[in-house]
mmCIF file of C-alpha atoms in Angstrom:
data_model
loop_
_atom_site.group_PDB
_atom_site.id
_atom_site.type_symbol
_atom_site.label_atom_id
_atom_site.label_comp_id
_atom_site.label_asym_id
_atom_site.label_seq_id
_atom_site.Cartn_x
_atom_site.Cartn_y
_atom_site.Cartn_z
ATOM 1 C CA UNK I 1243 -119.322 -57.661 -61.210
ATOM 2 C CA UNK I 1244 -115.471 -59.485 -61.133
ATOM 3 C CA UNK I 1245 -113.640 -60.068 -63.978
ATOM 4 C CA UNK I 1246 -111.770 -63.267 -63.851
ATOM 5 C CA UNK I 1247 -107.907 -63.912 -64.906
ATOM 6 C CA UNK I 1248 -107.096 -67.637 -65.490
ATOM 7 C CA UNK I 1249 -103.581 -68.896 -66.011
ATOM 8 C CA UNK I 1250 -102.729 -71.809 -67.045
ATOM 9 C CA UNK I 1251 -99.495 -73.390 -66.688
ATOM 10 C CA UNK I 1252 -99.365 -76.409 -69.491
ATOM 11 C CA UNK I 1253 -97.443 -79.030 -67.302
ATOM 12 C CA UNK I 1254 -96.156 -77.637 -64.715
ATOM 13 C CA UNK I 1255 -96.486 -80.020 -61.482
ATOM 14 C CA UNK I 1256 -96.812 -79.214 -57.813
ATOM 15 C CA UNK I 1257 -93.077 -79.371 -56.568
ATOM 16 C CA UNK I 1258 -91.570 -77.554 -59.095
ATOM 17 C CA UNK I 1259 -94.685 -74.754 -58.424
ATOM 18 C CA UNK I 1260 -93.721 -74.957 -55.309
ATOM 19 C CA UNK I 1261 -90.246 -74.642 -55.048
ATOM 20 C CA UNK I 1262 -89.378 -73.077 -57.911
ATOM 21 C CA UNK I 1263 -92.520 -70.064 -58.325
ATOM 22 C CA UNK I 1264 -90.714 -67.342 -56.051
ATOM 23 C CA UNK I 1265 -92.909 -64.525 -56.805
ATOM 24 C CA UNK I 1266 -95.900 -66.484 -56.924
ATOM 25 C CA UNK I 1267 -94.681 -67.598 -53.360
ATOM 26 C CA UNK I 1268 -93.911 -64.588 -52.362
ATOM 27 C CA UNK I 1269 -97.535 -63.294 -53.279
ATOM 28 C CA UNK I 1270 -98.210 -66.201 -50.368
ATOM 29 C CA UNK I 1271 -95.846 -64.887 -47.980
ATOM 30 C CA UNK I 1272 -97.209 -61.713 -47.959
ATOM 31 C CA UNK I 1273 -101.223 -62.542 -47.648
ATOM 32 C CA UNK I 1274 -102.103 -61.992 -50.909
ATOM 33 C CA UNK I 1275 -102.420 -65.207 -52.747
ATOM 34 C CA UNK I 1276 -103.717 -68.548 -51.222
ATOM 35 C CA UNK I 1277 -101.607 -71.640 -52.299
ATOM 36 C CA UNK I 1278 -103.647 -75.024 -53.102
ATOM 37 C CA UNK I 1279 -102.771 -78.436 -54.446
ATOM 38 C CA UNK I 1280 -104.972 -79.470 -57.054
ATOM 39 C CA UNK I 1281 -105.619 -83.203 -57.744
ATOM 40 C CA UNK I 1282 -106.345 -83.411 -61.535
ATOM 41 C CA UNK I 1283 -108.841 -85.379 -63.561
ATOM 42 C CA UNK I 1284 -107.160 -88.443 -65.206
ATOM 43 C CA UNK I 1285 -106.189 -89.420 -67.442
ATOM 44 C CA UNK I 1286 -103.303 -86.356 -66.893
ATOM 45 C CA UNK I 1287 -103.462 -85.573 -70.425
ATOM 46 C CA UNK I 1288 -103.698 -81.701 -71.777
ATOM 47 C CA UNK I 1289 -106.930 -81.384 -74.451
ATOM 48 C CA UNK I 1290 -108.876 -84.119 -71.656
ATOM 49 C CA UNK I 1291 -108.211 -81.582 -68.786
ATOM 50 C CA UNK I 1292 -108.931 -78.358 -70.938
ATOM 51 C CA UNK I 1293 -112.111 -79.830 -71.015
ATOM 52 C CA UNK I 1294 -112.265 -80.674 -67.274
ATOM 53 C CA UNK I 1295 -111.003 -77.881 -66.008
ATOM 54 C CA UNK I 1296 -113.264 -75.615 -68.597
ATOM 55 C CA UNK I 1297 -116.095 -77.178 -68.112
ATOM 56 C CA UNK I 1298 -115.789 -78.701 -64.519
ATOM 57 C CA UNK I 1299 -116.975 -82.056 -65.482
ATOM 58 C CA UNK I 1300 -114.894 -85.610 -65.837
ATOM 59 C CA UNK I 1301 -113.269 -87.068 -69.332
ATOM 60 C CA UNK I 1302 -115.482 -89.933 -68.571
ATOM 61 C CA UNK I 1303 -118.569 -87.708 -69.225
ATOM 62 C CA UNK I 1304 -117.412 -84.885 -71.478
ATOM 63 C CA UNK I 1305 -115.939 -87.580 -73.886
ATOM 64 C CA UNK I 1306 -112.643 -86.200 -74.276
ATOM 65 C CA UNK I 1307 -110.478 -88.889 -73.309
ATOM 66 C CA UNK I 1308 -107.264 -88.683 -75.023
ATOM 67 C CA UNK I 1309 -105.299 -85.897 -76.832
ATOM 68 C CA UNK I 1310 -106.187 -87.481 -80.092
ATOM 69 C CA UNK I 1311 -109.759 -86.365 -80.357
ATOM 70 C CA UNK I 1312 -110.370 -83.576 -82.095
ATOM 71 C CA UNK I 1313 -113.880 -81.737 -82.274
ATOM 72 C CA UNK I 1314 -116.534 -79.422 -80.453
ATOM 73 C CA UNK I 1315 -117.019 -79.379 -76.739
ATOM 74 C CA UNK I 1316 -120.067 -81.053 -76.289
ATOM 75 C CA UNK I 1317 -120.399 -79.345 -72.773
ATOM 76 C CA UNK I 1318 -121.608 -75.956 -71.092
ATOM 77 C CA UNK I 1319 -117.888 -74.487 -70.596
ATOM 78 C CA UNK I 1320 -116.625 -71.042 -69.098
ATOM 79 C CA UNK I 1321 -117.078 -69.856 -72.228
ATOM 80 C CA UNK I 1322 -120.347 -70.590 -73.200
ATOM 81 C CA UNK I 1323 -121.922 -69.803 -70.014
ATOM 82 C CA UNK I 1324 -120.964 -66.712 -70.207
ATOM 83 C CA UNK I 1325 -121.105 -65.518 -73.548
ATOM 84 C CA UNK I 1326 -124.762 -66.501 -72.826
ATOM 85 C CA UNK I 1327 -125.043 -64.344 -69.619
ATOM 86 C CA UNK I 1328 -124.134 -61.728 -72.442
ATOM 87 C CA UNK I 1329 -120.554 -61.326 -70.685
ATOM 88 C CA UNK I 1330 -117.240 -61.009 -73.045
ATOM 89 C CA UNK I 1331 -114.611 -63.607 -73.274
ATOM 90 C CA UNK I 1332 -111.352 -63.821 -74.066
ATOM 91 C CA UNK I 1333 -108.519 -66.377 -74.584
ATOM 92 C CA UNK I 1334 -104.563 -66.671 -75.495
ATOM 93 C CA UNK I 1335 -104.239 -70.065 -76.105
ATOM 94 C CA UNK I 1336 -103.106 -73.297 -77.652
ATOM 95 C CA UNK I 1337 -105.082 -74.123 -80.722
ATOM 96 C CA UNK I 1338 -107.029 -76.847 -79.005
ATOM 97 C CA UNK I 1339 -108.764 -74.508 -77.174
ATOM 98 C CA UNK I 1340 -110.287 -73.043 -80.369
ATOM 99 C CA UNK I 1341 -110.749 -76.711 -81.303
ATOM 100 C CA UNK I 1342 -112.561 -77.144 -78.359
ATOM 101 C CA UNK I 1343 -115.394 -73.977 -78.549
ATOM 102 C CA UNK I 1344 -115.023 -72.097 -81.220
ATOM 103 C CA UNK I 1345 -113.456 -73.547 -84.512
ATOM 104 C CA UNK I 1346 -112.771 -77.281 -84.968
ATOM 105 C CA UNK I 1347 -110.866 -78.333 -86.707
ATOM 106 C CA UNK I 1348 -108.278 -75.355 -86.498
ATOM 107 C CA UNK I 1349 -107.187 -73.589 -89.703
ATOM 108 C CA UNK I 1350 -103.879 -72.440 -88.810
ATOM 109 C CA UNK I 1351 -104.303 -69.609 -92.332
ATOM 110 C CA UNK I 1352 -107.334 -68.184 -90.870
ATOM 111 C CA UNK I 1353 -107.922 -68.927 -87.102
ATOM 112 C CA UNK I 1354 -105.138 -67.925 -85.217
ATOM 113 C CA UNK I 1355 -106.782 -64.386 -84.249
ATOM 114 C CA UNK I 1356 -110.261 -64.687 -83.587
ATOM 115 C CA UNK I 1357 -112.903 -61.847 -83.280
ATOM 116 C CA UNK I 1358 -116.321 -62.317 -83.299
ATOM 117 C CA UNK I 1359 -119.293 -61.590 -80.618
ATOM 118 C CA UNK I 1360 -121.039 -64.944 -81.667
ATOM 119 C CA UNK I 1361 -118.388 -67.228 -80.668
ATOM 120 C CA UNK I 1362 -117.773 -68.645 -77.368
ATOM 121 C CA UNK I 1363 -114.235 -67.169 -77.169
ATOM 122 C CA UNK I 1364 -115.315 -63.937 -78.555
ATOM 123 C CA UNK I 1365 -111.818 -62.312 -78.697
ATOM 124 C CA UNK I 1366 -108.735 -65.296 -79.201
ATOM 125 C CA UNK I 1367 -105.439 -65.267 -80.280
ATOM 126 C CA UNK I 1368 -104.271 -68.756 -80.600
ATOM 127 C CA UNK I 1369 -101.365 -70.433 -81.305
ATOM 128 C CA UNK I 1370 -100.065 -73.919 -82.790
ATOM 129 C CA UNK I 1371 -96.592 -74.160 -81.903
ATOM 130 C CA UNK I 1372 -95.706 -75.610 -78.745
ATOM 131 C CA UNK I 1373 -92.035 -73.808 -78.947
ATOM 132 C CA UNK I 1374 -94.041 -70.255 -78.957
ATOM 133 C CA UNK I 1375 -92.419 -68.121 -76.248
ATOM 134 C CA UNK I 1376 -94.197 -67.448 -73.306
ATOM 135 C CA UNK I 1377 -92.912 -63.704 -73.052
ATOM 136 C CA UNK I 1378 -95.202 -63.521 -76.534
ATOM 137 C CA UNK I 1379 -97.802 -65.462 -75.146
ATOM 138 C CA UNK I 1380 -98.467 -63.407 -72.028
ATOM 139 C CA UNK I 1381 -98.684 -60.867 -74.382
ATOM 140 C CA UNK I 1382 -101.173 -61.886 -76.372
ATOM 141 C CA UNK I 1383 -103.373 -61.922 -73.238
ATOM 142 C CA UNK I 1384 -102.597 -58.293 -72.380
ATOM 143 C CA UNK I 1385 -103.516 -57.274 -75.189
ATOM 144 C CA UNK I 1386 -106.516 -58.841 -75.223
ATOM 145 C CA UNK I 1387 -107.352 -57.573 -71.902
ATOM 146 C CA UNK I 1388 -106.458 -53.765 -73.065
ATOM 147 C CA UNK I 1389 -108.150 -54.113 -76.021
ATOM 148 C CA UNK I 1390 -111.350 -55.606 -75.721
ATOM 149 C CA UNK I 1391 -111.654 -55.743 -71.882
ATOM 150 C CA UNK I 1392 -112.791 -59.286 -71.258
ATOM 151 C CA UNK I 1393 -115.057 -60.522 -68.283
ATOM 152 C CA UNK I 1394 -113.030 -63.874 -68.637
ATOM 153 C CA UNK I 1395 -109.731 -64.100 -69.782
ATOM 154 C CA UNK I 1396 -108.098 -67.580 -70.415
ATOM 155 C CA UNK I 1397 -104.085 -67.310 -70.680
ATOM 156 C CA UNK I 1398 -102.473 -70.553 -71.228
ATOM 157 C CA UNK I 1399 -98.994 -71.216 -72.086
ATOM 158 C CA UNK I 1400 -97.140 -74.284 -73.359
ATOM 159 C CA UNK I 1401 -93.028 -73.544 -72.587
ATOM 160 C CA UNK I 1402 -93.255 -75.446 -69.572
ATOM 161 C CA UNK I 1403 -94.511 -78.521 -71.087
ATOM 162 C CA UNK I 1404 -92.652 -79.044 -74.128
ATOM 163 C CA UNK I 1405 -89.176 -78.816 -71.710
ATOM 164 C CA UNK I 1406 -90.168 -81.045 -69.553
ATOM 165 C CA UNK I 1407 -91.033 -83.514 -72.332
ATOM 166 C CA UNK I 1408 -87.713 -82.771 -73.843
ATOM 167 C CA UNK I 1409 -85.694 -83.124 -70.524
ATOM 168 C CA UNK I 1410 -87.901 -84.643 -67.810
ATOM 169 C CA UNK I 1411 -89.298 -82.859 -64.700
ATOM 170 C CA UNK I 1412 -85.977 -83.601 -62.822
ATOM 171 C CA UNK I 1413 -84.012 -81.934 -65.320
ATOM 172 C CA UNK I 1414 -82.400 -78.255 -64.625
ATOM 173 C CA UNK I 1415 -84.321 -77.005 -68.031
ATOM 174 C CA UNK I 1416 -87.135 -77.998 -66.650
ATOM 175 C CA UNK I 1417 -86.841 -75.894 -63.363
ATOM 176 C CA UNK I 1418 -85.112 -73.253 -65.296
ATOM 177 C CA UNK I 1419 -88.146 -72.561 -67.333
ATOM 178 C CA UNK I 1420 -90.799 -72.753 -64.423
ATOM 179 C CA UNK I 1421 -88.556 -70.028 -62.850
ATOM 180 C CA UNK I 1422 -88.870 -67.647 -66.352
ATOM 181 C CA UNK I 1423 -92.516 -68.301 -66.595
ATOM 182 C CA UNK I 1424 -92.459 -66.939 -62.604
ATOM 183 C CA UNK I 1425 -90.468 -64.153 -63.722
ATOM 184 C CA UNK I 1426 -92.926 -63.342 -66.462
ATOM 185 C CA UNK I 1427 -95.852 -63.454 -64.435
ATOM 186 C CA UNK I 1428 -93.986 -61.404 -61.986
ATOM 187 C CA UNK I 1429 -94.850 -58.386 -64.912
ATOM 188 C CA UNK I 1430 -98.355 -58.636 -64.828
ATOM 189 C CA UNK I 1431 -100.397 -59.952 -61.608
ATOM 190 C CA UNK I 1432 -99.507 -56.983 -59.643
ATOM 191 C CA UNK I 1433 -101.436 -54.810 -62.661
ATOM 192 C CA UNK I 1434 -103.918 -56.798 -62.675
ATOM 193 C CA UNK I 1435 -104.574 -56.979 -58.653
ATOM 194 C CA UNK I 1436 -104.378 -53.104 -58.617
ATOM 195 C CA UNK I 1437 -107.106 -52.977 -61.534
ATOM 196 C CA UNK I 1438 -109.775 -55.801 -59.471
ATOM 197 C CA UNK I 1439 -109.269 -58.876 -61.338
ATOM 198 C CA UNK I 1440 -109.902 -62.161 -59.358
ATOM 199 C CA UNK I 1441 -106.866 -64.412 -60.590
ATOM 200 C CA UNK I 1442 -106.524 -67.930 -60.872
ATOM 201 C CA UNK I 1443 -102.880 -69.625 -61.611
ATOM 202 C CA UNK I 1444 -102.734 -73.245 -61.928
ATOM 203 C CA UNK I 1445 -101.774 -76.326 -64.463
ATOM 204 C CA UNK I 1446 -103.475 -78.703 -65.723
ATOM 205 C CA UNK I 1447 -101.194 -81.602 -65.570
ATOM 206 C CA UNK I 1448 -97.469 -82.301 -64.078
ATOM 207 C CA UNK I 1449 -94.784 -83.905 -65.614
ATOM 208 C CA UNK I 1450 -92.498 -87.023 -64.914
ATOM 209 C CA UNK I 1451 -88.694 -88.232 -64.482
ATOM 210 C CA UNK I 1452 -89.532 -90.100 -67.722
ATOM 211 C CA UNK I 1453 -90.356 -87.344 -69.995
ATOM 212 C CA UNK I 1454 -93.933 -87.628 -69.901
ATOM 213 C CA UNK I 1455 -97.867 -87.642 -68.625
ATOM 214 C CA UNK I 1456 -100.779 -89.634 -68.531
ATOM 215 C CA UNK I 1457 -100.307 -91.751 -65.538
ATOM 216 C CA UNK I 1458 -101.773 -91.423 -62.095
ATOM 217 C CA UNK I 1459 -98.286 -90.524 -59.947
ATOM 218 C CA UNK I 1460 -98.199 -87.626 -57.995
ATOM 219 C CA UNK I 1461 -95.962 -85.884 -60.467
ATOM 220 C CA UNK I 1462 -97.862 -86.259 -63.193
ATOM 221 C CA UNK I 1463 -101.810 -85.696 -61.060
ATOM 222 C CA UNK I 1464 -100.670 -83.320 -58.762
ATOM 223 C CA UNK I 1465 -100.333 -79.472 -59.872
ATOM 224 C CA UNK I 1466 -100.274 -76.067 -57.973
ATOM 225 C CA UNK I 1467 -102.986 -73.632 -57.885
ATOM 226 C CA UNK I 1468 -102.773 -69.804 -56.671
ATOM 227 C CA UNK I 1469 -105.468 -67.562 -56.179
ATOM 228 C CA UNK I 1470 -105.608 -63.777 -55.623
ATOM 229 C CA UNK I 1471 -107.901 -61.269 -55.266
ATOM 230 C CA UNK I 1472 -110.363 -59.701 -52.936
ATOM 231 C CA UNK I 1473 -113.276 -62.882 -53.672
ATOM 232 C CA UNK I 1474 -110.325 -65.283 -52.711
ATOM 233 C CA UNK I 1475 -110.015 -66.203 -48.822
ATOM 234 C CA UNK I 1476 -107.672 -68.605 -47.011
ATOM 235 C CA UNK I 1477 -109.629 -71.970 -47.028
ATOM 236 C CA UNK I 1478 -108.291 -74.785 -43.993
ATOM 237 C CA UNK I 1479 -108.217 -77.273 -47.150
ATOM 238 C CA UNK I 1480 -105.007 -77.885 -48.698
ATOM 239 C CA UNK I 1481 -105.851 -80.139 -51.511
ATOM 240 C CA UNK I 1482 -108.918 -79.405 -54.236
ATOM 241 C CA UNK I 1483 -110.327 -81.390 -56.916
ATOM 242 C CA UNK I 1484 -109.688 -80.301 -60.141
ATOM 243 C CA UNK I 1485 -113.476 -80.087 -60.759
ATOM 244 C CA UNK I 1486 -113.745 -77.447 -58.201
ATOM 245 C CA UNK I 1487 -112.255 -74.573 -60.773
ATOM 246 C CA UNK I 1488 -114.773 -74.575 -63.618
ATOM 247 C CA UNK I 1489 -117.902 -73.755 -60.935
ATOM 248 C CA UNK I 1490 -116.149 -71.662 -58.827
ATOM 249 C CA UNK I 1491 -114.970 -69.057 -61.494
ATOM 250 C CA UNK I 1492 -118.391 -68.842 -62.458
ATOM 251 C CA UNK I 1493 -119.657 -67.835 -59.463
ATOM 252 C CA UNK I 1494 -117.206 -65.108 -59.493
ATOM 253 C CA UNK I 1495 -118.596 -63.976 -62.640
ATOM 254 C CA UNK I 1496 -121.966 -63.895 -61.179
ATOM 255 C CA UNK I 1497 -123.125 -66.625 -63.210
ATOM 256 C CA UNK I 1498 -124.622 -70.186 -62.774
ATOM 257 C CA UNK I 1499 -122.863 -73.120 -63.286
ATOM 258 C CA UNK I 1500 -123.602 -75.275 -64.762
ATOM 259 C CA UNK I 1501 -125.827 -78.576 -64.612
ATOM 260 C CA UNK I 1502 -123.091 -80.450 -64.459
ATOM 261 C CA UNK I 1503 -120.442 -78.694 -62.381
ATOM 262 C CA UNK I 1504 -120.462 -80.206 -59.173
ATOM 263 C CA UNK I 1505 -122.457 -78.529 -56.455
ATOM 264 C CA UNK I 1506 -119.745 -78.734 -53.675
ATOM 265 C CA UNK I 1507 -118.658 -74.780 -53.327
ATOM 266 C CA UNK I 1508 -115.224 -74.093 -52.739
ATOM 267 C CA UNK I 1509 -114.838 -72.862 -49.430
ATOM 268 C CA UNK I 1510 -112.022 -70.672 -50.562
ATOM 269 C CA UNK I 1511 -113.950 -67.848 -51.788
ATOM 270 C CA UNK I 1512 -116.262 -65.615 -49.789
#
């Protein structure tokens, strides 16, 4: 069976993955990643495409339509799926990803570290400060992976975002910070390829000259996906739906998808 790594990248859009993710392009260079651009759900808001991406089904139908609603996923996610195949899970996250399948709404007292085998996320270490440093962050996830040896492991970090809404995605902080969030993933992938895991790196939204997200331009919808790993092959597509991630990790696991994950397989894994 694979285990499955998936990184995301709060806010981090396709140019600046691009151009600015040098080992993470260099993993390209030399065969073994696969680059993508993903087109995100709308609208390009963070808890809506937690849920999309997560679940593999569309704000329109999994209810979560703005950044303001706070409660229980209502949908079969990563998580559950899973947990149900008896498989353990794992996350370092944002707190609205406990919000969103384990605990809602988040105590920040009691549920910032989570362990318990009836929960969705059976292992989580979450946090609620959007100024948390990355270095921390990442880990958090490795010692989650050491320590309880997840199937799935969620890693999502936040740094990228909150620059870019301080300074805008043209700003030098902005690029700056996607360059130390490369540089801190430069510490762990090549561990984790040498160990087996199948490793997914992407965002779920970009950001925008003015600060922000939410619209439907290409900075704020498009966003950069890598994958790596010996289930990951070089696909002749160069742009994926968002929708696409949810069903194909789970097939990596070994596990169904879902009802409601689409039934289009990625033709970048073998």
């Amino acid at each position: 069976m694979n285990k499955v790594i998936l990184v995301l990248l709060d806010g981090l859009n396709y140019e600046t993955g691009r151009s600015r993710m040098g080992f993470m392009n260099h993993l390209v260079e030399m065969k073994k990643a696969q680059f993508y651009k993903v087109i995100s759900a709308l609208p390009s808001l963070s808890r809506p495409l937690y849920e999309t991406i997560l679940t593999g089904t569309n704000p329109i139908d999994h209810g979560i339509t703005n950044n303001g609603i706070n409660r229980r996923s209502k949908e079969e996610s990563i998580f559950s799926i899973a947990h149900k195949a008896e498989l353990k899970t794992g996350a370092a996250a944002y707190h609205w990803v406990s919000e969103l399948y384990n605990k809602s709404p988040f105590n920040y007292m009691e549920d910032r570290i989570q362990n318990d085998d009836a929960m969705n996320i059976q292992n989580g270490i979450f946090y609620f400060d959007d100024a948390y440093p990355d270095s921390h962050l990442f880990l958090d996830g490795e010692y989650i992976r050491k320590t309880y040896d997840p199937d799935f492991l969620f890693i999502h970090s936040m740094n990228i975002d909150l620059v870019g809404h301080l300074y805008s995605s043209e700003s030098k902080e902005y690029k700056k910070k996607a360059l130390e969030v490369d540089s801190i993933l430069s510490n762990y992938v090549l561990t984790w390829m040498k160990q087996g895991y199948q490793i997914i790196v992407t965002a779920d939204h970009g950001m925008n000259s003015d600060f922000n997200h939410g619209g439907i331009e290409d900075d704020e919808r498009h966003v950069p996906m890598w994958t790596i790993g010996e289930q990951f092959v070089s696909a002749d597509c160069y742009e994926i739906s968002q929708l696409l991630i949810s069903p194909t990790i789970c097939r990596i696991l070994g596990v169904a998808p879902s009802k409601k994950m689409i039934k289009e397989k990625f033709i970048g894994i073998k």
